[in-house]
PDB file of C-alpha atoms in Angstrom:
ATOM      1  CA  MET A  20      -0.006  -0.160   0.049  1.00  0.00           C
ATOM      2  CA  ARG A  21       1.658   3.327  -1.161  1.00  0.00           C
ATOM      3  CA  PHE A  22      -0.073   7.036  -0.918  1.00  0.00           C
ATOM      4  CA  ILE A  23      -0.898   7.873  -4.699  1.00  0.00           C
ATOM      5  CA  SER A  24       0.285  10.595  -6.114  1.00  0.00           C
ATOM      6  CA  GLY A  25      -3.316  12.111  -7.650  1.00  0.00           C
ATOM      7  CA  ARG A  26      -3.178  13.908 -11.457  1.00  0.00           C
ATOM      8  CA  GLY A  27      -3.568  17.469 -12.562  1.00  0.00           C
ATOM      9  CA  GLU A  28      -3.643  20.404  -9.904  1.00  0.00           C
ATOM     10  CA  PRO A  29      -3.166  19.432  -6.454  1.00  0.00           C
ATOM     11  CA  PRO A  30      -4.216  22.413  -3.729  1.00  0.00           C
ATOM     12  CA  ARG A  31      -0.437  23.656  -3.454  1.00  0.00           C
ATOM     13  CA  ALA A  32       0.346  26.759  -1.739  1.00  0.00           C
ATOM     14  CA  GLY A  33       2.587  29.145  -3.261  1.00  0.00           C
ATOM     15  CA  PRO A  34       1.320  32.025  -5.772  1.00  0.00           C
ATOM     16  CA  THR A  35      -2.230  33.148  -4.976  1.00  0.00           C
ATOM     17  CA  GLY A  36      -4.475  31.067  -7.471  1.00  0.00           C
ATOM     18  CA  ALA A  37      -1.622  29.109  -8.895  1.00  0.00           C
ATOM     19  CA  GLY A  38      -2.044  25.204  -8.843  1.00  0.00           C
ATOM     20  CA  VAL A  39       1.853  23.839  -8.786  1.00  0.00           C
ATOM     21  CA  PRO A  40       1.920  20.043  -9.707  1.00  0.00           C
ATOM     22  CA  ALA A  41       3.219  17.869  -7.370  1.00  0.00           C
ATOM     23  CA  PRO A  42       6.178  16.042  -8.032  1.00  0.00           C
ATOM     24  CA  ALA A  43       5.649  11.987  -8.402  1.00  0.00           C
ATOM     25  CA  GLY A  44       8.180  10.159  -6.099  1.00  0.00           C
ATOM     26  CA  PRO A  45       8.677   7.023  -3.948  1.00  0.00           C
ATOM     27  CA  VAL A  46       6.547   7.439  -1.086  1.00  0.00           C
ATOM     28  CA  THR A  47       6.503   4.774   1.974  1.00  0.00           C
ATOM     29  CA  THR A  48       4.033   2.248   3.123  1.00  0.00           C
ATOM     30  CA  ALA A  49       1.084   3.918   5.116  1.00  0.00           C
ATOM     31  CA  PRO A  50      -0.264   1.659   8.508  1.00  0.00           C
ATOM     32  CA  ASP A  51      -3.289  -0.190   7.838  1.00  0.00           C
ATOM     33  CA  ASP A  52      -4.790   0.568  11.508  1.00  0.00           C
ATOM     34  CA  THR A  53      -6.459   3.659  12.269  1.00  0.00           C
ATOM     35  CA  ALA A  54      -5.267   5.022  15.394  1.00  0.00           C
ATOM     36  CA  PRO A  55      -5.980   7.970  17.070  1.00  0.00           C
ATOM     37  CA  SER A  56      -2.942  10.513  16.957  1.00  0.00           C
ATOM     38  CA  PRO A  57      -2.430  13.907  18.865  1.00  0.00           C
ATOM     39  CA  ALA A  58      -2.882  16.361  16.598  1.00  0.00           C
ATOM     40  CA  GLY A  59      -0.019  18.751  15.898  1.00  0.00           C
ATOM     41  CA  ALA A  60       2.300  15.862  16.250  1.00  0.00           C
ATOM     42  CA  GLY A  61       5.649  15.859  14.477  1.00  0.00           C
ATOM     43  CA  THR A  62       8.300  18.627  14.391  1.00  0.00           C
ATOM     44  CA  ALA A  63       6.657  21.567  15.727  1.00  0.00           C
ATOM     45  CA  THR A  64       8.231  23.710  18.529  1.00  0.00           C
ATOM     46  CA  SER A  65       6.290  23.705  21.784  1.00  0.00           C
ATOM     47  CA  ALA A  66       6.011  26.959  22.613  1.00  0.00           C
ATOM     48  CA  ARG A  67       2.879  29.162  21.530  1.00  0.00           C
ATOM     49  CA  THR A  68       3.020  32.550  20.620  1.00  0.00           C
ATOM     50  CA  THR A  69      -0.156  34.787  20.316  1.00  0.00           C
ATOM     51  CA  LEU A  70      -0.085  37.047  17.508  1.00  0.00           C
ATOM     52  CA  ASP A  71      -2.020  40.627  16.352  1.00  0.00           C
ATOM     53  CA  PRO A  72      -3.178  41.316  12.771  1.00  0.00           C
ATOM     54  CA  VAL A  73       0.276  43.000  12.187  1.00  0.00           C
ATOM     55  CA  ALA A  74       2.461  40.517  13.732  1.00  0.00           C
ATOM     56  CA  PHE A  75       0.299  37.210  12.243  1.00  0.00           C
ATOM     57  CA  ALA A  76       0.799  39.105   8.497  1.00  0.00           C
ATOM     58  CA  ALA A  77       4.458  39.300   9.487  1.00  0.00           C
ATOM     59  CA  ARG A  78       4.726  35.064  10.287  1.00  0.00           C
ATOM     60  CA  LEU A  79       2.624  35.131   7.406  1.00  0.00           C
ATOM     61  CA  ARG A  80       5.710  36.289   4.951  1.00  0.00           C
ATOM     62  CA  SER A  81       8.416  35.003   7.223  1.00  0.00           C
ATOM     63  CA  ALA A  82       6.624  31.379   6.408  1.00  0.00           C
ATOM     64  CA  ARG A  83       7.012  31.706   2.440  1.00  0.00           C
ATOM     65  CA  GLY A  84      10.546  31.304   1.660  1.00  0.00           C
ATOM     66  CA  PRO A  85      12.552  33.391  -0.747  1.00  0.00           C
ATOM     67  CA  ASP A  86      11.700  31.205  -4.047  1.00  0.00           C
ATOM     68  CA  ALA A  87       9.698  28.878  -5.221  1.00  0.00           C
ATOM     69  CA  ASP A  88      12.068  26.026  -4.159  1.00  0.00           C
ATOM     70  CA  ALA A  89      11.891  27.304  -0.752  1.00  0.00           C
ATOM     71  CA  ASP A  90       8.469  27.859  -0.891  1.00  0.00           C
ATOM     72  CA  ALA A  91       7.765  24.460  -1.739  1.00  0.00           C
ATOM     73  CA  ASP A  92      10.154  23.239   1.190  1.00  0.00           C
ATOM     74  CA  ALA A  93       7.436  25.224   3.242  1.00  0.00           C
ATOM     75  CA  ASP A  94       4.341  23.395   1.463  1.00  0.00           C
ATOM     76  CA  GLU A  95       6.134  20.152   2.440  1.00  0.00           C
ATOM     77  CA  ARG A  96       6.989  20.445   6.223  1.00  0.00           C
ATOM     78  CA  ALA A  97       2.710  21.686   6.223  1.00  0.00           C
ATOM     79  CA  TRP A  98       1.825  18.082   4.673  1.00  0.00           C
ATOM     80  CA  GLN A  99       4.293  16.013   6.443  1.00  0.00           C
ATOM     81  CA  ALA A 100       2.508  18.141  10.219  1.00  0.00           C
ATOM     82  CA  MET A 101      -1.004  16.899   8.404  1.00  0.00           C
ATOM     83  CA  LEU A 102       0.112  13.027   8.011  1.00  0.00           C
ATOM     84  CA  ALA A 103       2.046  12.841  11.145  1.00  0.00           C
ATOM     85  CA  ALA A 104      -0.951  14.112  12.992  1.00  0.00           C
ATOM     86  CA  TRP A 105      -2.736  10.902  11.601  1.00  0.00           C
ATOM     87  CA  GLY A 106       0.215   8.888  12.865  1.00  0.00           C
ATOM     88  CA  LEU A 107       1.393   8.409   8.718  1.00  0.00           C
ATOM     89  CA  PRO A 108       4.594   7.946   6.892  1.00  0.00           C
ATOM     90  CA  HIS A 109       5.489  11.777   6.569  1.00  0.00           C
ATOM     91  CA  THR A 110       9.027  11.255   5.054  1.00  0.00           C
ATOM     92  CA  PRO A 111       9.136  14.374   2.350  1.00  0.00           C
ATOM     93  CA  ALA A 112       8.448  12.054  -0.164  1.00  0.00           C
ATOM     94  CA  ASP A 113       5.153  10.931   1.656  1.00  0.00           C
ATOM     95  CA  ALA A 114       4.460  14.666   1.787  1.00  0.00           C
ATOM     96  CA  ARG A 115       5.235  15.268  -1.667  1.00  0.00           C
ATOM     97  CA  ALA A 116       2.758  12.840  -2.864  1.00  0.00           C
ATOM     98  CA  ALA A 117       0.170  13.424   0.140  1.00  0.00           C
ATOM     99  CA  SER A 118      -0.222  17.007  -1.353  1.00  0.00           C
ATOM    100  CA  ALA A 119      -1.676  16.165  -4.343  1.00  0.00           C
ATOM    101  CA  CYS A 120      -4.440  15.435  -2.724  1.00  0.00           C
ATOM    102  CA  ALA A 121      -5.863  12.383  -4.687  1.00  0.00           C
ATOM    103  CA  ALA A 122      -9.271  11.067  -2.895  1.00  0.00           C
ATOM    104  CA  VAL A 123      -7.813   7.543  -2.207  1.00  0.00           C
ATOM    105  CA  LEU A 124      -4.347   8.530  -0.636  1.00  0.00           C
ATOM    106  CA  ALA A 125      -3.350   4.665   0.433  1.00  0.00           C
ATOM    107  CA  GLN A 126      -5.832   1.573   1.230  1.00  0.00           C
ATOM    108  CA  ARG A 127      -8.528   3.053   4.075  1.00  0.00           C
ATOM    109  CA  THR A 128      -6.804   6.785   3.829  1.00  0.00           C
ATOM    110  CA  TYR A 129      -8.353   9.688   1.833  1.00  0.00           C
ATOM    111  CA  CYS A 130      -7.627  13.757   1.037  1.00  0.00           C
ATOM    112  CA  THR A 131     -10.333  15.988   0.538  1.00  0.00           C
ATOM    113  CA  HIS A 132      -9.991  19.570  -0.372  1.00  0.00           C
ATOM    114  CA  GLY A 133     -12.239  22.602  -1.378  1.00  0.00           C
ATOM    115  CA  THR A 134     -13.371  25.675   0.625  1.00  0.00           C
ATOM    116  CA  ALA A 135     -15.378  25.542   4.015  1.00  0.00           C
ATOM    117  CA  ARG A 136     -16.293  28.227   6.604  1.00  0.00           C
ATOM    118  CA  LEU A 137     -14.065  27.720   9.606  1.00  0.00           C
ATOM    119  CA  GLU A 138     -17.275  26.864  11.902  1.00  0.00           C
ATOM    120  CA  ARG A 139     -17.621  24.001   9.933  1.00  0.00           C
ATOM    121  CA  LEU A 140     -14.471  22.952  10.052  1.00  0.00           C
ATOM    122  CA  LEU A 141     -13.761  22.859  13.795  1.00  0.00           C
ATOM    123  CA  ALA A 142     -17.819  21.323  13.528  1.00  0.00           C
ATOM    124  CA  ALA A 143     -15.593  18.491  11.698  1.00  0.00           C
ATOM    125  CA  GLY A 144     -13.167  18.363  14.918  1.00  0.00           C
ATOM    126  CA  ARG A 145     -10.325  17.174  12.479  1.00  0.00           C
ATOM    127  CA  PRO A 146      -6.938  18.912  12.167  1.00  0.00           C
ATOM    128  CA  VAL A 147      -6.791  20.313   8.491  1.00  0.00           C
ATOM    129  CA  LEU A 148      -4.492  22.778   6.582  1.00  0.00           C
ATOM    130  CA  LEU A 149      -5.699  26.428   5.764  1.00  0.00           C
ATOM    131  CA  GLN A 150      -4.697  28.329   2.944  1.00  0.00           C
ATOM    132  CA  LEU A 151      -3.658  31.382   4.020  1.00  0.00           C
ATOM    133  CA  ARG A 152      -2.712  34.511   1.992  1.00  0.00           C
ATOM    134  CA  ALA A 153       0.658  35.976   2.083  1.00  0.00           C
ATOM    135  CA  GLN A 154       1.847  38.676  -0.018  1.00  0.00           C
ATOM    136  CA  ASP A 155       1.596  37.638  -3.449  1.00  0.00           C
ATOM    137  CA  GLY A 156       1.380  34.387  -2.704  1.00  0.00           C
ATOM    138  CA  ALA A 157      -0.297  31.711   0.154  1.00  0.00           C
ATOM    139  CA  VAL A 158       1.010  29.290   2.902  1.00  0.00           C
ATOM    140  CA  TRP A 159      -0.295  26.203   4.672  1.00  0.00           C
ATOM    141  CA  ALA A 160      -1.024  26.309   8.037  1.00  0.00           C
ATOM    142  CA  LEU A 161      -2.500  23.209  10.257  1.00  0.00           C
ATOM    143  CA  LEU A 162      -5.579  23.751  12.414  1.00  0.00           C
ATOM    144  CA  LEU A 163      -4.797  21.986  15.818  1.00  0.00           C
ATOM    145  CA  ALA A 164      -7.368  24.132  18.163  1.00  0.00           C
ATOM    146  CA  GLY A 165      -9.995  26.428  18.360  1.00  0.00           C
ATOM    147  CA  ASP A 166     -12.513  27.713  21.311  1.00  0.00           C
ATOM    148  CA  GLY A 167     -15.265  30.910  20.557  1.00  0.00           C
ATOM    149  CA  SER A 168     -12.949  33.636  19.999  1.00  0.00           C
ATOM    150  CA  ARG A 169      -9.648  31.801  18.751  1.00  0.00           C
ATOM    151  CA  VAL A 170      -7.745  29.026  16.718  1.00  0.00           C
ATOM    152  CA  ARG A 171      -4.422  27.627  17.323  1.00  0.00           C
ATOM    153  CA  LEU A 172      -2.250  27.198  13.681  1.00  0.00           C
ATOM    154  CA  GLN A 173       0.772  25.356  13.219  1.00  0.00           C
ATOM    155  CA  LEU A 174       2.869  27.669  11.105  1.00  0.00           C
ATOM    156  CA  ASP A 175       6.058  26.310   9.624  1.00  0.00           C
ATOM    157  CA  GLN A 176       6.877  24.532  12.320  1.00  0.00           C
ATOM    158  CA  ARG A 177       5.777  27.246  15.275  1.00  0.00           C
ATOM    159  CA  LEU A 178       2.407  27.191  17.407  1.00  0.00           C
ATOM    160  CA  VAL A 179       0.827  30.674  16.614  1.00  0.00           C
ATOM    161  CA  ASP A 180      -2.641  31.228  18.206  1.00  0.00           C
ATOM    162  CA  VAL A 181      -4.637  34.138  16.495  1.00  0.00           C
ATOM    163  CA  ASP A 182      -7.844  35.456  17.255  1.00  0.00           C
ATOM    164  CA  ARG A 183     -10.799  34.477  14.598  1.00  0.00           C
ATOM    165  CA  ALA A 184     -10.974  37.756  12.919  1.00  0.00           C
ATOM    166  CA  THR A 185      -7.161  37.977  12.210  1.00  0.00           C
ATOM    167  CA  LEU A 186      -7.428  34.301  10.709  1.00  0.00           C
ATOM    168  CA  LEU A 187     -10.226  35.015   8.440  1.00  0.00           C
ATOM    169  CA  GLY A 188      -8.622  38.504   7.248  1.00  0.00           C
ATOM    170  CA  ALA A 189      -6.071  36.000   5.942  1.00  0.00           C
ATOM    171  CA  TRP A 190      -8.089  33.041   4.667  1.00  0.00           C
ATOM    172  CA  ASP A 191     -10.666  32.528   2.175  1.00  0.00           C
ATOM    173  CA  GLY A 192     -12.422  28.990   3.351  1.00  0.00           C
ATOM    174  CA  ARG A 193      -9.842  27.207   1.302  1.00  0.00           C
ATOM    175  CA  TYR A 194      -8.407  23.506   2.985  1.00  0.00           C
ATOM    176  CA  ALA A 195      -7.221  20.269   2.787  1.00  0.00           C
ATOM    177  CA  ALA A 196      -7.447  17.430   4.654  1.00  0.00           C
ATOM    178  CA  VAL A 197      -6.391  13.867   4.984  1.00  0.00           C
ATOM    179  CA  TRP A 198      -8.262  11.447   7.176  1.00  0.00           C
ATOM    180  CA  ARG A 199      -8.800   7.468   7.753  1.00  0.00           C
ATOM    181  CA  THR A 200     -12.041   5.379   8.503  1.00  0.00           C
ATOM    182  CA  PRO A 201     -11.762   1.363   9.374  1.00  0.00           C
ATOM    183  CA  ALA A 202     -13.734   1.055   6.252  1.00  0.00           C
ATOM    184  CA  ASP A 203     -12.472   0.282   2.865  1.00  0.00           C
ATOM    185  CA  LEU A 204     -14.692   3.344   0.772  1.00  0.00           C
ATOM    186  CA  VAL A 205     -13.081   2.337  -2.533  1.00  0.00           C
ATOM    187  CA  PRO A 206     -15.191   1.956  -5.307  1.00  0.00           C
ATOM    188  CA  ALA A 207     -17.242   5.267  -3.642  1.00  0.00           C
ATOM    189  CA  PRO A 208     -20.782   4.574  -2.532  1.00  0.00           C
ATOM    190  CA  LEU A 209     -22.934   5.710  -5.566  1.00  0.00           C
ATOM    191  CA  ARG A 210     -26.400   6.002  -6.600  1.00  0.00           C
ATOM    192  CA  GLY A 211     -27.711   2.207  -7.486  1.00  0.00           C
ATOM    193  CA  SER A 212     -24.731   0.735  -5.994  1.00  0.00           C
ATOM    194  CA  ARG A 213     -24.044  -1.804  -2.479  1.00  0.00           C
ATOM    195  CA  GLY A 214     -21.599  -2.818  -0.330  1.00  0.00           C
ATOM    196  CA  HIS A 215     -19.523  -2.239   2.272  1.00  0.00           C
ATOM    197  CA  ALA A 216     -18.803   1.370   1.121  1.00  0.00           C
ATOM    198  CA  VAL A 217     -22.409   1.938   1.225  1.00  0.00           C
ATOM    199  CA  ASP A 218     -22.882   0.256   3.932  1.00  0.00           C
ATOM    200  CA  TRP A 219     -20.140   2.637   6.205  1.00  0.00           C
ATOM    201  CA  LEU A 220     -22.623   5.781   4.257  1.00  0.00           C
ATOM    202  CA  ARG A 221     -25.993   4.255   5.520  1.00  0.00           C
ATOM    203  CA  GLU A 222     -24.546   3.682   8.920  1.00  0.00           C
ATOM    204  CA  ARG A 223     -22.746   6.973   9.801  1.00  0.00           C
ATOM    205  CA  LEU A 224     -26.034   8.635   8.531  1.00  0.00           C
ATOM    206  CA  VAL A 225     -28.151   6.445  10.841  1.00  0.00           C
ATOM    207  CA  ARG A 226     -25.624   7.751  13.821  1.00  0.00           C
ATOM    208  CA  GLU A 227     -26.032  11.440  12.399  1.00  0.00           C
ATOM    209  CA  GLY A 228     -30.030  11.166  12.593  1.00  0.00           C
ATOM    210  CA  ALA A 229     -30.056  11.643   8.795  1.00  0.00           C
ATOM    211  CA  ALA A 230     -31.190   7.968   7.744  1.00  0.00           C
ATOM    212  CA  THR A 231     -33.273   5.131   8.872  1.00  0.00           C
ATOM    213  CA  PRO A 232     -31.006   1.248   9.306  1.00  0.00           C
ATOM    214  CA  ALA A 233     -31.556  -0.737   6.592  1.00  0.00           C
ATOM    215  CA  PRO A 234     -30.226  -4.441   6.176  1.00  0.00           C
ATOM    216  CA  GLN A 235     -26.610  -4.947   5.386  1.00  0.00           C
ATOM    217  CA  GLY A 236     -26.266  -5.064   1.479  1.00  0.00           C
ATOM    218  CA  ALA A 237     -29.002  -2.537   0.755  1.00  0.00           C
ATOM    219  CA  PRO A 238     -28.675  -0.375  -2.507  1.00  0.00           C
ATOM    220  CA  PHE A 239     -27.718   3.102  -2.260  1.00  0.00           C
ATOM    221  CA  ASP A 240     -31.518   4.431  -3.390  1.00  0.00           C
ATOM    222  CA  GLU A 241     -33.094   7.533  -3.412  1.00  0.00           C
ATOM    223  CA  ALA A 242     -33.995   7.282   0.094  1.00  0.00           C
ATOM    224  CA  LEU A 243     -30.410   7.281   1.218  1.00  0.00           C
ATOM    225  CA  ALA A 244     -30.198  10.149  -1.256  1.00  0.00           C
ATOM    226  CA  ASP A 245     -32.328  11.870   0.417  1.00  0.00           C
ATOM    227  CA  ALA A 246     -30.566  11.331   3.823  1.00  0.00           C
ATOM    228  CA  VAL A 247     -27.765  12.480   2.159  1.00  0.00           C
ATOM    229  CA  ARG A 248     -29.035  15.600   1.326  1.00  0.00           C
ATOM    230  CA  ARG A 249     -30.466  15.891   4.263  1.00  0.00           C
ATOM    231  CA  PHE A 250     -26.916  15.532   6.505  1.00  0.00           C
ATOM    232  CA  GLN A 251     -25.267  18.061   3.609  1.00  0.00           C
ATOM    233  CA  ARG A 252     -28.053  20.588   4.380  1.00  0.00           C
ATOM    234  CA  ASP A 253     -27.675  20.813   8.441  1.00  0.00           C
ATOM    235  CA  ARG A 254     -23.603  20.772   8.072  1.00  0.00           C
ATOM    236  CA  GLY A 255     -23.521  23.066   5.434  1.00  0.00           C
ATOM    237  CA  LEU A 256     -22.433  21.283   2.014  1.00  0.00           C
ATOM    238  CA  ASP A 257     -23.569  21.336  -1.208  1.00  0.00           C
ATOM    239  CA  VAL A 258     -26.464  19.707  -0.931  1.00  0.00           C
ATOM    240  CA  ASP A 259     -26.631  16.930  -4.006  1.00  0.00           C
ATOM    241  CA  GLY A 260     -27.395  14.047  -2.949  1.00  0.00           C
ATOM    242  CA  VAL A 261     -23.491  13.111  -4.100  1.00  0.00           C
ATOM    243  CA  ALA A 262     -21.426  11.005  -1.070  1.00  0.00           C
ATOM    244  CA  GLY A 263     -18.452  12.863  -2.736  1.00  0.00           C
ATOM    245  CA  PRO A 264     -15.404  13.487  -0.815  1.00  0.00           C
ATOM    246  CA  GLU A 265     -16.239  16.531   1.626  1.00  0.00           C
ATOM    247  CA  THR A 266     -19.776  14.615   2.691  1.00  0.00           C
ATOM    248  CA  LEU A 267     -17.541  11.503   3.499  1.00  0.00           C
ATOM    249  CA  PHE A 268     -15.218  13.593   5.466  1.00  0.00           C
ATOM    250  CA  THR A 269     -17.547  15.020   7.191  1.00  0.00           C
ATOM    251  CA  LEU A 270     -19.097  11.896   8.019  1.00  0.00           C
ATOM    252  CA  SER A 271     -15.749  10.124   9.267  1.00  0.00           C
ATOM    253  CA  ALA A 272     -15.587  12.681  12.334  1.00  0.00           C
ATOM    254  CA  GLY A 273     -16.829  10.364  14.647  1.00  0.00           C
ATOM    255  CA  ASP A 274     -14.384   7.389  14.132  1.00  0.00           C
ATOM    256  CA  ALA A 275     -11.098   6.978  15.690  1.00  0.00           C
ATOM    257  CA  GLY A 276      -8.154   9.718  15.037  1.00  0.00           C
ATOM    258  CA  PRO A 277      -6.531  13.077  15.825  1.00  0.00           C
ATOM    259  CA  ARG A 278      -9.585  15.651  16.938  1.00  0.00           C
ATOM    260  CA  LEU A 279      -8.836  19.595  17.285  1.00  0.00           C
ATOM    261  CA  ALA A 280      -8.729  20.469  20.894  1.00  0.00           C
ATOM    262  CA  ARG A 281     -11.668  22.716  21.729  1.00  0.00           C
ATOM    263  CA  SER A 282      -9.529  24.926  24.314  1.00  0.00           C
ATOM    264  CA  LEU A 283      -6.397  27.087  23.695  1.00  0.00           C
ATOM    265  CA  ASP A 284      -5.633  27.549  27.593  1.00  0.00           C
TER     266      ASP A 284
END
């Protein structure tokens, strides 16, 4: 089992709005078992700094390198931190492969990216990478904790606390997340299909109060699509009845894995 380098434009940081194809390379084997790991595991320094808007903007500028190679290294470190939070292999090669954010990275290991409101990501309760604006480019920061007024980020191997308003001034909602589940969701649960992935989808929707139980092996029918739409509407997702990567990621929030801290004290 190896991380899969995705095709096309991965959600890399760097110049704002630009996608940089992730280089393919050797990747190590990911563990088979999903096990909780402390969010923020990796190489971040333990000292925390609280930053005002001016200091935060300066920290974002310093997190960007003087050239494209340095920016790529900063991206790499952010993805290493994300993989480490899940207890996954996190060598530079692993980070380069994962940063392509292929829907399926390895067996029972997935990636999703898109745009979201902060409240939705905090409700999901998982560490996620936020793409933050920095001068004429962008940098990744790993969201580790959040309370009613502040968030904690791992930014270029440093832990920083900022007010929500300060964060929102540098963030337009773009995020990426690695996640795991004990179920194999390949092939993905599609309308009319049946199998383990559909059973997992229904079980999670039942747990969320959006669906009614059905026997194992029941198909992905219109009733289940309605349940997906109810869940999507309740969680602020695009409402289309399709169990896409963002919907599956949000449904996996109750599974084992790293959690966002709810207090910054």
